[in-house]
Short mmCIF file of C-alpha atoms in Angstrom, two decimals:
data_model
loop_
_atom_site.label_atom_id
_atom_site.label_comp_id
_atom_site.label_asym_id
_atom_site.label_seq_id
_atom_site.Cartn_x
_atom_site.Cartn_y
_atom_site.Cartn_z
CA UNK Y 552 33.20 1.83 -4.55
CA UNK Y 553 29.89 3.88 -3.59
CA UNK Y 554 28.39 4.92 -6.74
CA UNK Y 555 27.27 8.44 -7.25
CA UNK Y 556 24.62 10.37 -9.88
CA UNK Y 557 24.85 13.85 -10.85
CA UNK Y 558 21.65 15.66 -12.06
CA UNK Y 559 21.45 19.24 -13.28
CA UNK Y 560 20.08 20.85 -15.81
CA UNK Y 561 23.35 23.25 -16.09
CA UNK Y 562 25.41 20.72 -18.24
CA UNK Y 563 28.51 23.15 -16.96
CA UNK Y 564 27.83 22.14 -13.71
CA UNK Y 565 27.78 18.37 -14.06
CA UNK Y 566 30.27 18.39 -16.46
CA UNK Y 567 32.61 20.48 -13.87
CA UNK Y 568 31.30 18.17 -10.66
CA UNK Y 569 32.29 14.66 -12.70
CA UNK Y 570 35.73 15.74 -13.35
CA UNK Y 571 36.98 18.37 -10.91
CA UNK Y 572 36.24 16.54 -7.51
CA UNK Y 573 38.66 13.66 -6.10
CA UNK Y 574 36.06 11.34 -6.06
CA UNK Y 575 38.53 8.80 -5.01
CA UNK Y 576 39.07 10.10 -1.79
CA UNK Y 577 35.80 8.94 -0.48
CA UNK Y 578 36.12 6.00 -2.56
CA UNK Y 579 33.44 6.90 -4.81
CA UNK Y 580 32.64 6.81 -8.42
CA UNK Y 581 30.43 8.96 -10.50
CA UNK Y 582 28.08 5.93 -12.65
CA UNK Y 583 25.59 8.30 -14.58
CA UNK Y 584 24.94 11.88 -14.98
CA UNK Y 585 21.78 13.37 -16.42
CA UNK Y 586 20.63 16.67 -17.36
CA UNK Y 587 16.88 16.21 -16.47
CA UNK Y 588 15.08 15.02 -13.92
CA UNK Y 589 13.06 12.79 -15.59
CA UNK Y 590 16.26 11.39 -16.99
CA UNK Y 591 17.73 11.45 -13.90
CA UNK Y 592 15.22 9.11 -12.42
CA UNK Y 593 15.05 6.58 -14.97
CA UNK Y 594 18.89 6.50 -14.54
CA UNK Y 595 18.28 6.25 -10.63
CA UNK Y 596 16.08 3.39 -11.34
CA UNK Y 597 18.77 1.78 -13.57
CA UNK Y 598 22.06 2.15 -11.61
CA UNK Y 599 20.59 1.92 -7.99
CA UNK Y 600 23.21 4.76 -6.90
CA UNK Y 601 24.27 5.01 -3.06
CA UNK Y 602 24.20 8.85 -3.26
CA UNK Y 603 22.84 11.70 -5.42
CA UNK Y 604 23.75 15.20 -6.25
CA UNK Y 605 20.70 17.00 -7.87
CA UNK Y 606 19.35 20.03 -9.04
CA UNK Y 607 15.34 20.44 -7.57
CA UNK Y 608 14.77 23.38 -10.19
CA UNK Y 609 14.50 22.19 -13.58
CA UNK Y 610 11.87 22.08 -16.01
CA UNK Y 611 8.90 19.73 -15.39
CA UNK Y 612 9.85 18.86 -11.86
CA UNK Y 613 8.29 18.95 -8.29
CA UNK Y 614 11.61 18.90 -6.49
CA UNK Y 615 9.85 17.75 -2.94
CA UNK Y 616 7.87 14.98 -4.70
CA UNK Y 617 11.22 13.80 -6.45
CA UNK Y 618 12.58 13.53 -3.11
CA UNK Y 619 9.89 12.15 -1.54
CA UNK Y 620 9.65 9.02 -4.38
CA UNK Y 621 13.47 8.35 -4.00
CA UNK Y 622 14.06 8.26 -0.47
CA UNK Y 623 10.26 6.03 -0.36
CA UNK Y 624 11.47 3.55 -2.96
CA UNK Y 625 15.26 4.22 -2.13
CA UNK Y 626 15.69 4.82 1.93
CA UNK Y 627 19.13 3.66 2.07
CA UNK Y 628 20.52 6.32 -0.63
CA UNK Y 629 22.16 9.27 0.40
CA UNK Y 630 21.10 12.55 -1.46
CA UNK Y 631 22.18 15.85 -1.55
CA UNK Y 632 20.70 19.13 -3.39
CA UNK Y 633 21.70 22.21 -5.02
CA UNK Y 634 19.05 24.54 -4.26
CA UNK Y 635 18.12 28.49 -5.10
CA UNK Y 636 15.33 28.37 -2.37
CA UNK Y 637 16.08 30.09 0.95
CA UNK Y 638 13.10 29.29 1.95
CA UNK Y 639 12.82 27.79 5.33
CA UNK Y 640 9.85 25.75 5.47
CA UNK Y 641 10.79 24.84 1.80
CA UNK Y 642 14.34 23.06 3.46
CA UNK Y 643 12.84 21.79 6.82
CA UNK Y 644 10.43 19.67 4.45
CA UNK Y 645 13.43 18.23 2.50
CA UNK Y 646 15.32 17.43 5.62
CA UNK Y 647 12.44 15.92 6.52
CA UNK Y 648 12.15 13.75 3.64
CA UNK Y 649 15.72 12.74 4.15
CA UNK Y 650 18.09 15.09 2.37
CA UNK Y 651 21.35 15.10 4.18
CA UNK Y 652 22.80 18.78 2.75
CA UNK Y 653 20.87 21.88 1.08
CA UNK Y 654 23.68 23.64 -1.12
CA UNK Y 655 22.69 26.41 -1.95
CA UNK Y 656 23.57 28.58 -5.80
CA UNK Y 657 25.94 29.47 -6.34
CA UNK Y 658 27.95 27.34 -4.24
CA UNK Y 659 31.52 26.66 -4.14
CA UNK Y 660 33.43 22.85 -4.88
CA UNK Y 661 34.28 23.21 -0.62
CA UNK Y 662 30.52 22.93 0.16
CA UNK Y 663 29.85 20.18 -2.45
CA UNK Y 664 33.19 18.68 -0.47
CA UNK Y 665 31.49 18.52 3.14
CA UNK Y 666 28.40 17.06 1.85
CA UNK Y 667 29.84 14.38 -0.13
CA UNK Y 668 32.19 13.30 2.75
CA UNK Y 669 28.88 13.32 5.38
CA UNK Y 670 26.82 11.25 2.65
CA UNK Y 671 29.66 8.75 2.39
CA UNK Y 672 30.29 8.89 6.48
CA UNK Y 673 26.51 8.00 7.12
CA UNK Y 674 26.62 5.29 4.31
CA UNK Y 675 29.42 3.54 6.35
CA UNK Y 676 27.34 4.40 9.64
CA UNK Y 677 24.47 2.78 8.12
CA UNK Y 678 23.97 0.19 10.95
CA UNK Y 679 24.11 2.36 13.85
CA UNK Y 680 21.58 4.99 12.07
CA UNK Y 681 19.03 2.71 10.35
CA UNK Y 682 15.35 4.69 13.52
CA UNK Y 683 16.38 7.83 11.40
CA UNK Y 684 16.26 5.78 8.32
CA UNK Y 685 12.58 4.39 9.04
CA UNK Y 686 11.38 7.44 9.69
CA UNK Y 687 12.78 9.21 6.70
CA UNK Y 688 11.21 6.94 4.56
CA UNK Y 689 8.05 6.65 6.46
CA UNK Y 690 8.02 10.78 5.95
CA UNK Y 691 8.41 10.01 2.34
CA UNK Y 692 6.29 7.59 1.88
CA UNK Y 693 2.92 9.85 3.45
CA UNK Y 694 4.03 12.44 1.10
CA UNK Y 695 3.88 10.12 -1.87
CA UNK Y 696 0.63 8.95 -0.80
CA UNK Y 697 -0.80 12.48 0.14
CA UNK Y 698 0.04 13.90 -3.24
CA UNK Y 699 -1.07 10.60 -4.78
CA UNK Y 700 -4.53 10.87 -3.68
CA UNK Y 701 -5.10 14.52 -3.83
CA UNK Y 702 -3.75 14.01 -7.76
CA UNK Y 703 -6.07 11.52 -8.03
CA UNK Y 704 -9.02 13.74 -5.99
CA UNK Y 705 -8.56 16.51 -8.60
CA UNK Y 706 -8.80 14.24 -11.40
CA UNK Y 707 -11.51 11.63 -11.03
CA UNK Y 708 -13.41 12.99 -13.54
CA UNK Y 709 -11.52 11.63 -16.68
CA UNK Y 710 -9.81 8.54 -17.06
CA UNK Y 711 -6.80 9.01 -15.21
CA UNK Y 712 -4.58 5.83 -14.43
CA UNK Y 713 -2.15 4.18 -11.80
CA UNK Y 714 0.38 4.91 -14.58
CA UNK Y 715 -0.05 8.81 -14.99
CA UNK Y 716 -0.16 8.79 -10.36
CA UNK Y 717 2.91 7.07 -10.59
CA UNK Y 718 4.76 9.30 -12.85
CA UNK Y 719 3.50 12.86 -11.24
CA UNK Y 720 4.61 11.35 -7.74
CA UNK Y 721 7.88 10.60 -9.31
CA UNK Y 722 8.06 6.88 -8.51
CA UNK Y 723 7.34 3.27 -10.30
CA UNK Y 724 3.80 2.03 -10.96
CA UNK Y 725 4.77 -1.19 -8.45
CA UNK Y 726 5.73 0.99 -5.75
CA UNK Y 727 2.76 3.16 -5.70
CA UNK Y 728 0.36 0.48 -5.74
CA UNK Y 729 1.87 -0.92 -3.23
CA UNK Y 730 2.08 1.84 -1.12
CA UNK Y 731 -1.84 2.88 -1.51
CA UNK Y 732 -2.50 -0.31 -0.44
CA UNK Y 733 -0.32 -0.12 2.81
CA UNK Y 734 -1.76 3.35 3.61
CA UNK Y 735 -5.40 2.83 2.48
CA UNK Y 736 -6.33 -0.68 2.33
CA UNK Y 737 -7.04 -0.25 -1.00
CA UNK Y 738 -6.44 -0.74 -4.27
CA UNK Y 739 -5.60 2.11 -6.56
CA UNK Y 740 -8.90 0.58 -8.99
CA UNK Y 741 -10.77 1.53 -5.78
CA UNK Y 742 -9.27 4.51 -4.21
CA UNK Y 743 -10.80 6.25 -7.32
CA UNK Y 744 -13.82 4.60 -8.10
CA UNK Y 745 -14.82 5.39 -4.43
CA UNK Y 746 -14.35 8.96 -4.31
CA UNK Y 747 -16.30 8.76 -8.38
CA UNK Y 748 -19.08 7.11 -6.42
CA UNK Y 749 -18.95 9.63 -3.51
CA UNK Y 750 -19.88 12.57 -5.40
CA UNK Y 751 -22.12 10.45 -7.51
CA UNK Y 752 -24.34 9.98 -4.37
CA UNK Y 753 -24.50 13.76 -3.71
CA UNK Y 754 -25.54 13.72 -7.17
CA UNK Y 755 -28.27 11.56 -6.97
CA UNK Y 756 -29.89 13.74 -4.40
CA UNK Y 757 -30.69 16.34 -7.02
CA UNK Y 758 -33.62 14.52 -9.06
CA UNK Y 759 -33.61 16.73 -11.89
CA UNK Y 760 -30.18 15.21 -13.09
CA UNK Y 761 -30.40 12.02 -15.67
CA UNK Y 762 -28.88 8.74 -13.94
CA UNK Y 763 -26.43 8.45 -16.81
CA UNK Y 764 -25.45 12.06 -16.74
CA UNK Y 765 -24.24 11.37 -13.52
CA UNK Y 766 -22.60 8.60 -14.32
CA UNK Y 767 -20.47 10.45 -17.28
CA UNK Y 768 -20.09 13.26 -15.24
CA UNK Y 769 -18.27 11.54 -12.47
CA UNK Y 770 -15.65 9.96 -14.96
CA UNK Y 771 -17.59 6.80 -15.97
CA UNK Y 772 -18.24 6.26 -20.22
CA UNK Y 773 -19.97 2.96 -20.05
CA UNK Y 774 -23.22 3.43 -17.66
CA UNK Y 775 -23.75 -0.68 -17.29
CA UNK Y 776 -19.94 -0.07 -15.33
CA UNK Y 777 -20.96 2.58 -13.46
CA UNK Y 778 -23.92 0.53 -12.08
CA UNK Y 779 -21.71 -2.71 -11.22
CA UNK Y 780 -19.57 -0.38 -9.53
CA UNK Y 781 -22.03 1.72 -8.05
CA UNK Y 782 -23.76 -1.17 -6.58
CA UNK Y 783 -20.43 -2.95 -5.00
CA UNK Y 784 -20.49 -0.32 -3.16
CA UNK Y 785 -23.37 0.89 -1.84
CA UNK Y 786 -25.02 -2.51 -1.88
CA UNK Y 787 -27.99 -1.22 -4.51
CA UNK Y 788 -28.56 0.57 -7.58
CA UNK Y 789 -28.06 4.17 -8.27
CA UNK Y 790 -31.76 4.59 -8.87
CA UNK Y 791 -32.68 2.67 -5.27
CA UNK Y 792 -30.39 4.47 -3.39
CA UNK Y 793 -31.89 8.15 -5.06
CA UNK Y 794 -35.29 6.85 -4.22
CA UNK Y 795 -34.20 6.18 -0.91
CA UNK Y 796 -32.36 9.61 -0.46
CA UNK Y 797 -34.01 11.97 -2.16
#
């Protein structure tokens, strides 16, 4: 039996999906519902579905990035999702990502019907269809990684961890270090103590700022790490390279 989730935030609507469809038909079963989507995705994470119905707008949730961190850590599952946007670029992204129907609200049990049966049909075709597969989770996996570092880009400045990346890109800490270090070469440690060290050096041209005002400005507390780190890479200290620069 294929093993389905549910996720909306409209308990009337999961509640009404679970029971009223013949799930049986398509030799499916409905393992978990959820009402969030962060509940939703620890659920994901737990049961290992083969296809999802969800809900994109619910409190909380970037419905793209949830996409884009199931498909990237899941490429085999099948989703599905109930939509109010009619926007166009909005779905082209999403069927990018690798969402095989848009339904959109209010929608009736026929529609939710046709996508079902087409998730379950491309499950079975699985073989035949795995250069669509790769690429849908290739797609997913630069969108992780794009808002990944642009999270971590607007947030150098404080002590922001793989943890906190991981949970506003909507997958597992694991994952998203390893994917950082497929896309970048680098570790996660380094993806952001290079860009702190980037504007640091712009910094240091400007010798009316202290050394270790820089060094707290740029997100570091303890000014010996800034220096080790400083120094790793650019090969000298902050204070030789300003002299040099300046």
């Amino acid at each position: 039996m294929y093993k389905i989730v549910i996720i909306d935030d409209e308990p009337i609507i999961v509640e009404g999906l679970s029971r009223t469809m013949p799930w049986g038909e398509w030799e499916c079963i409905v393992a978990g519902t959820a009402y969030d989507g962060f509940e939703g995705q620890k659920l994901i994470r737990n049961i290992k579905p083969n296809l999802i119905i969800t809900d994109i707008s619910m409190p909380r949730m970037n419905g793209l990035a949830m996409i884009a961190g199931l498909k990237g850590e899941f490429p085999d599952m099948e989703i599905s999702i109930l939509t109010g946007f009619r926007d166009f670029e909005y779905a082209q992204k999403a069927i990018q990502l690798g969402v095989t129907r848009l339904i959109l609200k209010p929608s009736n049990l026929k529609e939710i019907e046709e996508a079902v049966s087409t998730m379950v049909g491309n499950l079975k075709k699985k073989n035949i269809h795995s250069e669509a597969e790769e690429s849908e989770s290739n797609s997913a996996n630069s969108f992780i990684v794009k808002n990944a570092l642009k999270y971590i880009q607007e947030n150098y400045t404080r002590k922001v961890t793989l943890a906190e990346v991981a949970e506003k890109t909507y997958v597992s800490q694991w994952y998203l270090s390893k994917l950082l270090n497929k896309h970048t070469g680098k570790s996660f440690s380094d993806i952001l103590n290079q860009i702190r060290i980037n504007v640091a050096k712009d910094l240091l041209r400007n010798p009316s700022m202290r050394i270790g005002n820089i060094a707290e400005e740029v997100g570091f507390i303890d000014m010996a790490h800034f220096s080790r780190v400083f120094k790793k890479f650019e090969g000298c200290s902050a204070n030789e390279y300003r002299n040099k620069n300046s």
